[in-house]
Short mmCIF file of C-alpha atoms in Angstrom, two decimals:
data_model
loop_
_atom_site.label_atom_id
_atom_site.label_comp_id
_atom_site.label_asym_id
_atom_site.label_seq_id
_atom_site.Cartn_x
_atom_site.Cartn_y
_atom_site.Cartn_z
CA UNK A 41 -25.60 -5.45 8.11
CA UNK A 42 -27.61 -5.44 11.37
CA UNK A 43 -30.45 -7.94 11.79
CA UNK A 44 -32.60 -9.52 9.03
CA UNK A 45 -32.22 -13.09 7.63
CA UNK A 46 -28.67 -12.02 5.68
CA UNK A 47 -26.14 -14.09 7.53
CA UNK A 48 -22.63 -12.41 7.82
CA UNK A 49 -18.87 -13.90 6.80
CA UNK A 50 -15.48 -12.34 6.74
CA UNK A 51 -13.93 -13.55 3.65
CA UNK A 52 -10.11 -13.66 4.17
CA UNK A 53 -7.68 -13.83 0.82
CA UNK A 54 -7.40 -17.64 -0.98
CA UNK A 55 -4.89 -19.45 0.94
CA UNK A 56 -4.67 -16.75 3.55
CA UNK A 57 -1.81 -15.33 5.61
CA UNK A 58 -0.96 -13.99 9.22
CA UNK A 59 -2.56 -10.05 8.35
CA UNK A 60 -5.92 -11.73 6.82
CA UNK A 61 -6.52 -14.07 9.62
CA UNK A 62 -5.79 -11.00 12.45
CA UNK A 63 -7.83 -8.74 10.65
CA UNK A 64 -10.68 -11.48 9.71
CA UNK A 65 -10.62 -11.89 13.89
CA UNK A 66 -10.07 -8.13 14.69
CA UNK A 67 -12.97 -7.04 13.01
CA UNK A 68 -15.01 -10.43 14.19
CA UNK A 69 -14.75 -8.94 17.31
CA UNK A 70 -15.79 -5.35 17.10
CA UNK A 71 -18.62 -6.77 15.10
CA UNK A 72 -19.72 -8.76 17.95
CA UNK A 73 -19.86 -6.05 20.18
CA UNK A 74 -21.89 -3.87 17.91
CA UNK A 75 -23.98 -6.58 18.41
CA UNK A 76 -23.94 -8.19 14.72
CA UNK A 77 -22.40 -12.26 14.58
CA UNK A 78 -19.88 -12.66 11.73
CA UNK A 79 -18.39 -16.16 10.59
CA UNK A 80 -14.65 -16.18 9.14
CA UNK A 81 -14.04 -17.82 6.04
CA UNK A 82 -11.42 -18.87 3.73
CA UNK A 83 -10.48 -20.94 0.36
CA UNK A 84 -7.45 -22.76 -0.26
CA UNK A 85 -5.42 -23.86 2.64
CA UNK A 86 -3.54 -22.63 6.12
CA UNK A 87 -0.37 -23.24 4.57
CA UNK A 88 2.37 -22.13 7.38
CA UNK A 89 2.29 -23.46 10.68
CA UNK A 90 3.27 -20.16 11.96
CA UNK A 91 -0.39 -18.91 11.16
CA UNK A 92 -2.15 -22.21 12.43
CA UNK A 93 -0.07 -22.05 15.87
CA UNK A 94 -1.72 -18.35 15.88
CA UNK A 95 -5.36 -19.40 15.33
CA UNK A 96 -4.39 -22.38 17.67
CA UNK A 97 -3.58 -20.36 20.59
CA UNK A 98 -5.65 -17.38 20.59
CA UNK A 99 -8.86 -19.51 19.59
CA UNK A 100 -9.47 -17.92 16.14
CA UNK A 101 -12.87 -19.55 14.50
CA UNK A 102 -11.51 -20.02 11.22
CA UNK A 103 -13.42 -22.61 8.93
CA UNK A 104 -13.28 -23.73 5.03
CA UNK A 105 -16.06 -21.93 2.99
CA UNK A 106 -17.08 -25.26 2.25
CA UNK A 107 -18.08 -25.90 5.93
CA UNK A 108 -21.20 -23.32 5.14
CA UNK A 109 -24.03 -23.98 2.73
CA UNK A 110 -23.92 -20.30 1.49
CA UNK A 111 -26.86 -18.61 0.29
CA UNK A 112 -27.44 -15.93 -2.15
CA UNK A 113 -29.03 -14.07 0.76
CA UNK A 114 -25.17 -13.90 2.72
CA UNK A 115 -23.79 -11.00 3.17
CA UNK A 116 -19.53 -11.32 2.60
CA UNK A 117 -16.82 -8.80 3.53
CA UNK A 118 -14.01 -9.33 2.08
CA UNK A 119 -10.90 -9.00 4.20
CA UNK A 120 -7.09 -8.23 2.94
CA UNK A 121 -8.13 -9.00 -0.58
CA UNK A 122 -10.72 -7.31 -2.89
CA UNK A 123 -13.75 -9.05 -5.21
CA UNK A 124 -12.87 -9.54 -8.44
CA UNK A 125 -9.05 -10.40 -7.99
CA UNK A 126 -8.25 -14.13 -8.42
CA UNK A 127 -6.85 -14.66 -4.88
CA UNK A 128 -10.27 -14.31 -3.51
CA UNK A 129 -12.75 -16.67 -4.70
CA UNK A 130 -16.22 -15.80 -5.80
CA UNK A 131 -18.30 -17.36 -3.17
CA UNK A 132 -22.13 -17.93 -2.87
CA UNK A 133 -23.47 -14.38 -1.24
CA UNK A 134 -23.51 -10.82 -1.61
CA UNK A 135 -20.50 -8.75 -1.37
CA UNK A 136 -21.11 -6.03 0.77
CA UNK A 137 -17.71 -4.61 1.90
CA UNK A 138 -14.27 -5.23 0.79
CA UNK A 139 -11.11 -3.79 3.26
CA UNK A 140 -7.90 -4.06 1.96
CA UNK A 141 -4.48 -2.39 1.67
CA UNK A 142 -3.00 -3.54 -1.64
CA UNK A 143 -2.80 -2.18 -5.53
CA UNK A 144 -6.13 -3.20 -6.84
CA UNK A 145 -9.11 -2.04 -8.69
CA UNK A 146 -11.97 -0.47 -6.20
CA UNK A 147 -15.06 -2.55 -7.22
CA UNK A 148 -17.94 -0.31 -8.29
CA UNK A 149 -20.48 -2.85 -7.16
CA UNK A 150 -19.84 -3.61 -3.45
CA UNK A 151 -21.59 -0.59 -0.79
CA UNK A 152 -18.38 -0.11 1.37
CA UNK A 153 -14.98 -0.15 0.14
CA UNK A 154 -12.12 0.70 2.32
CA UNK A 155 -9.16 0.57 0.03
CA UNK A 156 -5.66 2.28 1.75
CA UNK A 157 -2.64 1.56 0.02
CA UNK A 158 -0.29 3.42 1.72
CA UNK A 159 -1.28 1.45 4.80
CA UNK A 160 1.41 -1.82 5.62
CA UNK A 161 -1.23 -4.09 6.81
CA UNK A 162 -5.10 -4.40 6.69
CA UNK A 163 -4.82 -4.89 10.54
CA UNK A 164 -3.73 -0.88 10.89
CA UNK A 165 -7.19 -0.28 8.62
CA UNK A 166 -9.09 -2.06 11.29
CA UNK A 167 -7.21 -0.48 14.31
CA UNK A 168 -8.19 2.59 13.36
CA UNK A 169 -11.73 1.44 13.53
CA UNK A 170 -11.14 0.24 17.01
CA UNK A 171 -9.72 3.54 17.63
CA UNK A 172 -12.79 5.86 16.02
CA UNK A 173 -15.38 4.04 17.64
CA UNK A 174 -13.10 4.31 20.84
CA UNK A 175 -13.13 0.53 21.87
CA UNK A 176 -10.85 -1.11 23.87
CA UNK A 177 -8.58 -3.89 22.08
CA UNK A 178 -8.47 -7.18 23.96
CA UNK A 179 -5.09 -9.27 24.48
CA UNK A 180 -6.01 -12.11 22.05
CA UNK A 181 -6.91 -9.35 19.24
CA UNK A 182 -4.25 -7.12 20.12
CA UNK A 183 -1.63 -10.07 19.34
CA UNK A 184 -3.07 -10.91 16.85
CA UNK A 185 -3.20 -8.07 14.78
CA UNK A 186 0.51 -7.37 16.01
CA UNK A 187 1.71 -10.34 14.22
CA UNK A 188 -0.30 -9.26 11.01
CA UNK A 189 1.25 -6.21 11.40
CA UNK A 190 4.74 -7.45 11.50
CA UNK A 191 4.23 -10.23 8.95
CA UNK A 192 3.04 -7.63 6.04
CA UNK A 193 5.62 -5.18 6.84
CA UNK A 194 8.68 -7.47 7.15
CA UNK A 195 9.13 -6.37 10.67
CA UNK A 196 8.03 -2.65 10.16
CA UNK A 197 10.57 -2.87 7.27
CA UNK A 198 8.57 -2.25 3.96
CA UNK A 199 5.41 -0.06 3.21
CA UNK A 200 4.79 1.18 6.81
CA UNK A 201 2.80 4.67 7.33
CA UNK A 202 2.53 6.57 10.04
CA UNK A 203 -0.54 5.10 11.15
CA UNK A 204 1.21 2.17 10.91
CA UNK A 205 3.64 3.09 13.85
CA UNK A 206 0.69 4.51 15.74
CA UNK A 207 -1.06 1.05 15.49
CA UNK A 208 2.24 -0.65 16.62
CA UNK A 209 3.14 1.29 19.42
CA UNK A 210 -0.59 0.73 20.69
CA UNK A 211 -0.64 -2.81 19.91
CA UNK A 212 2.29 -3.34 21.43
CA UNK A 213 1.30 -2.41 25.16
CA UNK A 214 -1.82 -4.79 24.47
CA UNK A 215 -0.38 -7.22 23.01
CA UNK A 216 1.13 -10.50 24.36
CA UNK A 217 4.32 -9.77 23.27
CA UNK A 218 5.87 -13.06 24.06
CA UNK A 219 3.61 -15.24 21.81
CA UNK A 220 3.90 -12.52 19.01
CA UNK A 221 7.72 -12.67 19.57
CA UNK A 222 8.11 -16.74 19.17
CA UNK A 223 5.76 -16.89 16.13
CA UNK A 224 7.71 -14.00 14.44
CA UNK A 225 11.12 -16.11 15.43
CA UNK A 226 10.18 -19.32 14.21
CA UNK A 227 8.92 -19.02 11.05
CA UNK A 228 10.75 -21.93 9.15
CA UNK A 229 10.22 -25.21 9.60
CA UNK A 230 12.67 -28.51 8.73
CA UNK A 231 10.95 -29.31 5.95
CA UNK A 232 10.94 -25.54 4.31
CA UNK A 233 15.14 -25.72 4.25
CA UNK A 234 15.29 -28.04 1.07
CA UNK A 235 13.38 -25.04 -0.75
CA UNK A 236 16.32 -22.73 0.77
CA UNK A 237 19.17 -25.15 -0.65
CA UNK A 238 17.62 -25.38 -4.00
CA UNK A 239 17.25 -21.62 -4.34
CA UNK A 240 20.62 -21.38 -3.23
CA UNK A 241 21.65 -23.63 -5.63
CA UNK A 242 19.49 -22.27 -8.42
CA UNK A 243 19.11 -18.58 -7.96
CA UNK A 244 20.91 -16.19 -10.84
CA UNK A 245 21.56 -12.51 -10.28
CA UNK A 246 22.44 -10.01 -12.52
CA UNK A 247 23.19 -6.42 -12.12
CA UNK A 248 20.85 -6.34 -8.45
CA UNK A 249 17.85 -8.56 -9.76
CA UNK A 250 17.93 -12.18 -8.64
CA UNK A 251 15.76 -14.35 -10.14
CA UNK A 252 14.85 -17.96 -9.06
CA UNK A 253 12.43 -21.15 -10.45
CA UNK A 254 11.02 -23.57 -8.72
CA UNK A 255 10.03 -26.01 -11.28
CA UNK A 256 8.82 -28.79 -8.46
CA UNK A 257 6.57 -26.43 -7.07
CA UNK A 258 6.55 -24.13 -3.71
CA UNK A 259 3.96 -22.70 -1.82
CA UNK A 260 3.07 -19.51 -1.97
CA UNK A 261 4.05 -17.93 1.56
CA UNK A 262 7.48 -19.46 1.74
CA UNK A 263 7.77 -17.94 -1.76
CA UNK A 264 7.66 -14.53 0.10
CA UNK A 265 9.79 -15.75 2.24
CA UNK A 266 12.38 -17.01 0.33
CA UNK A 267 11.86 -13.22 -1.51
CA UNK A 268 12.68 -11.55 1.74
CA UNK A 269 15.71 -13.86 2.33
CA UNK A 270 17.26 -12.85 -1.25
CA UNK A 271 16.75 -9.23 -0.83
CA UNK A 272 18.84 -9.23 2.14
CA UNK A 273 22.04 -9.89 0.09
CA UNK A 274 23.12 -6.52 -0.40
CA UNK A 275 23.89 -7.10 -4.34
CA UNK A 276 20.06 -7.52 -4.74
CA UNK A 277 17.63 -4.83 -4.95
CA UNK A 278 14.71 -6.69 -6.95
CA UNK A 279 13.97 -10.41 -6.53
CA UNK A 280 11.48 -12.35 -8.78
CA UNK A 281 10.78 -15.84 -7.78
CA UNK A 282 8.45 -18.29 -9.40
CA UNK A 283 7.13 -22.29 -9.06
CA UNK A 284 5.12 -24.37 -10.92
CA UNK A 285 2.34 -25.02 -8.65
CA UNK A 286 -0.32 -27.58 -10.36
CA UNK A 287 -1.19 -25.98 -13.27
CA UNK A 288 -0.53 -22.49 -12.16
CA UNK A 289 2.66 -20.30 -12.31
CA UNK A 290 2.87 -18.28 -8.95
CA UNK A 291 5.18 -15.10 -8.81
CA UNK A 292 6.68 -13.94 -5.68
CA UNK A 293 8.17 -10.12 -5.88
CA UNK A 294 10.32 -7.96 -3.75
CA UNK A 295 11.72 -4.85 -4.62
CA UNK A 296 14.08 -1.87 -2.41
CA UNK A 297 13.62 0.38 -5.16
CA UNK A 298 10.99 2.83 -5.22
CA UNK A 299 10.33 2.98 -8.91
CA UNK A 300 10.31 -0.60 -9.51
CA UNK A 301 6.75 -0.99 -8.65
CA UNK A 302 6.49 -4.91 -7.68
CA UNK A 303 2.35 -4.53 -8.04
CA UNK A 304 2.97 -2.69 -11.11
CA UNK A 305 5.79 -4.70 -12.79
CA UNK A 306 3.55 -7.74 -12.52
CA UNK A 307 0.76 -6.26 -13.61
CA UNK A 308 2.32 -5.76 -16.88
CA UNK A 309 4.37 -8.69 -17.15
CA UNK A 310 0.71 -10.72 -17.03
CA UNK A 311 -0.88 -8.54 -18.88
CA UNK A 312 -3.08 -11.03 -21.08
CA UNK A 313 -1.85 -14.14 -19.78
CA UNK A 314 -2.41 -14.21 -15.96
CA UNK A 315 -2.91 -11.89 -13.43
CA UNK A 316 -1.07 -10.13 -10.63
CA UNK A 317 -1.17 -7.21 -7.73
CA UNK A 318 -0.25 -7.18 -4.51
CA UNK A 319 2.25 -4.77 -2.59
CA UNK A 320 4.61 -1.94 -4.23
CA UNK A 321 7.25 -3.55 -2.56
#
């Protein structure tokens, strides 16, 4: 990716979440120091404020695709998502790398694919970079990685690996652990406790699945959230939630049990009609 006329951009997930965005900026940064300039990208919107009061205070250069005139010649790496699923639009440009931790398909046609799906976050894929090459995390990237960290894992809750700890405990000492600790506290806003009274109101559960419908719409992250919230009653064990969201459906899975498969159990529910992926849990 060194040199040449190919510009470089760092592709995060459509409508893209606290792990993207650190790992987007995490791997900005070792970039830079290998001497190669990478732009970070994204399509659809910054939806929680948590994640903008992130890029706010440690300075993340995060712009709408749309900013760029992209060119065939661009090279794109695609961060916390993978090319060809349909949170991660198709952009102008070569894909040249995709680095992700979910369930998906391994393109055949992209040169580097770093696929670990028994890793919690994409920012432990691109600590261990750091740690290979043997270069020295800096505050702002160490805290932010440590939120993506905590944000994909439910608070080292759900899908963490070993090298997840390792990444965690080395973060940590890095890290400015105050910021990380406020934006992990205050994750709900005002405005996001109407969506918690009509999921109260509306949610049915049946022999440990809860199910819930948000026929006004609901964005996707406080979906996830609202998934985590429900699987802390300790009747539940699998929570689907869905909202009507334009003229899309969006599902939100969680799941305690290890052979209900959320990645696979949406997989097949679409199967034909839409599509889905994502995290086993």
């Amino acid at each position: 990716m060194r040199g040449g006329t190919h510009r470089i951009f760092l592709q995060a997930h459509n409508f893209p979440d606290h792990d993207a965005v650190a790992a987007s900026f995490a791997l900005r940064d070792l970039l830079r120091r290998e001497g190669i300039d990478a732009r970070i990208i994204y399509e659809g919107e910054i939806e929680r404020n948590s994640l903008r009061t992130m890029i706010e205070k440690l300075c993340i250069d995060i712009q709408p695709a749309a900013n760029f005139d992209l060119r065939p010649e661009d090279y794109i790496v695609v961060v916390d998502g993978c090319k060809g699923n349909k949170n991660v639009t198709d952009l102008i440009g070569e894909e040249v790398a995709v680095i992700d931790h979910h369930e998906v398909v391994s393109p055949e046609d992209v040169r580097y694919v770093d696929i670990r799906t028994h890793y919690g976050s994409t920012c432990t894929i691109i600590y261990t970079y750091f740690r290979n090459l043997r270069r020295e995390i800096s505050r702002p990237v160490a805290t932010a990685m440590l939120i993506g960290l905590n944000m994909d894992t439910a608070l080292m809750t759900r899908g963490v690996s070993p090298a997840d700890l390792q990444a965690y405990a080395d973060l940590y000492v890095a890290a400015d652990t105050t910021l990380v600790n406020s934006i992990l506290r205050n994750q709900v806003q005002t405005r996001d406790l109407a969506f918690y009274r009509q999921a109260l109101d509306a949610v049915r559960v049946n022999q440990s699945f809860a199910f819930c419908y948000f026929p006004d719409g609901c964005n996707q992250n406080l979906l996830g959230m609202l998934g985590d919230f429900f699987l802390t009653l300790q009747e539940v064990d699998f929570v689907a939630l869905c909202a009507h969201n334009g003229r899309r459906i969006n599902f939100s899975l969680r799941s305690e049990r290890t052979e209900w498969n959320c990645s696979d159990v949406i997989q097949q529910v679409l199967d034909g009609i839409g599509f889905g992926g994502g995290h086993a849990e």
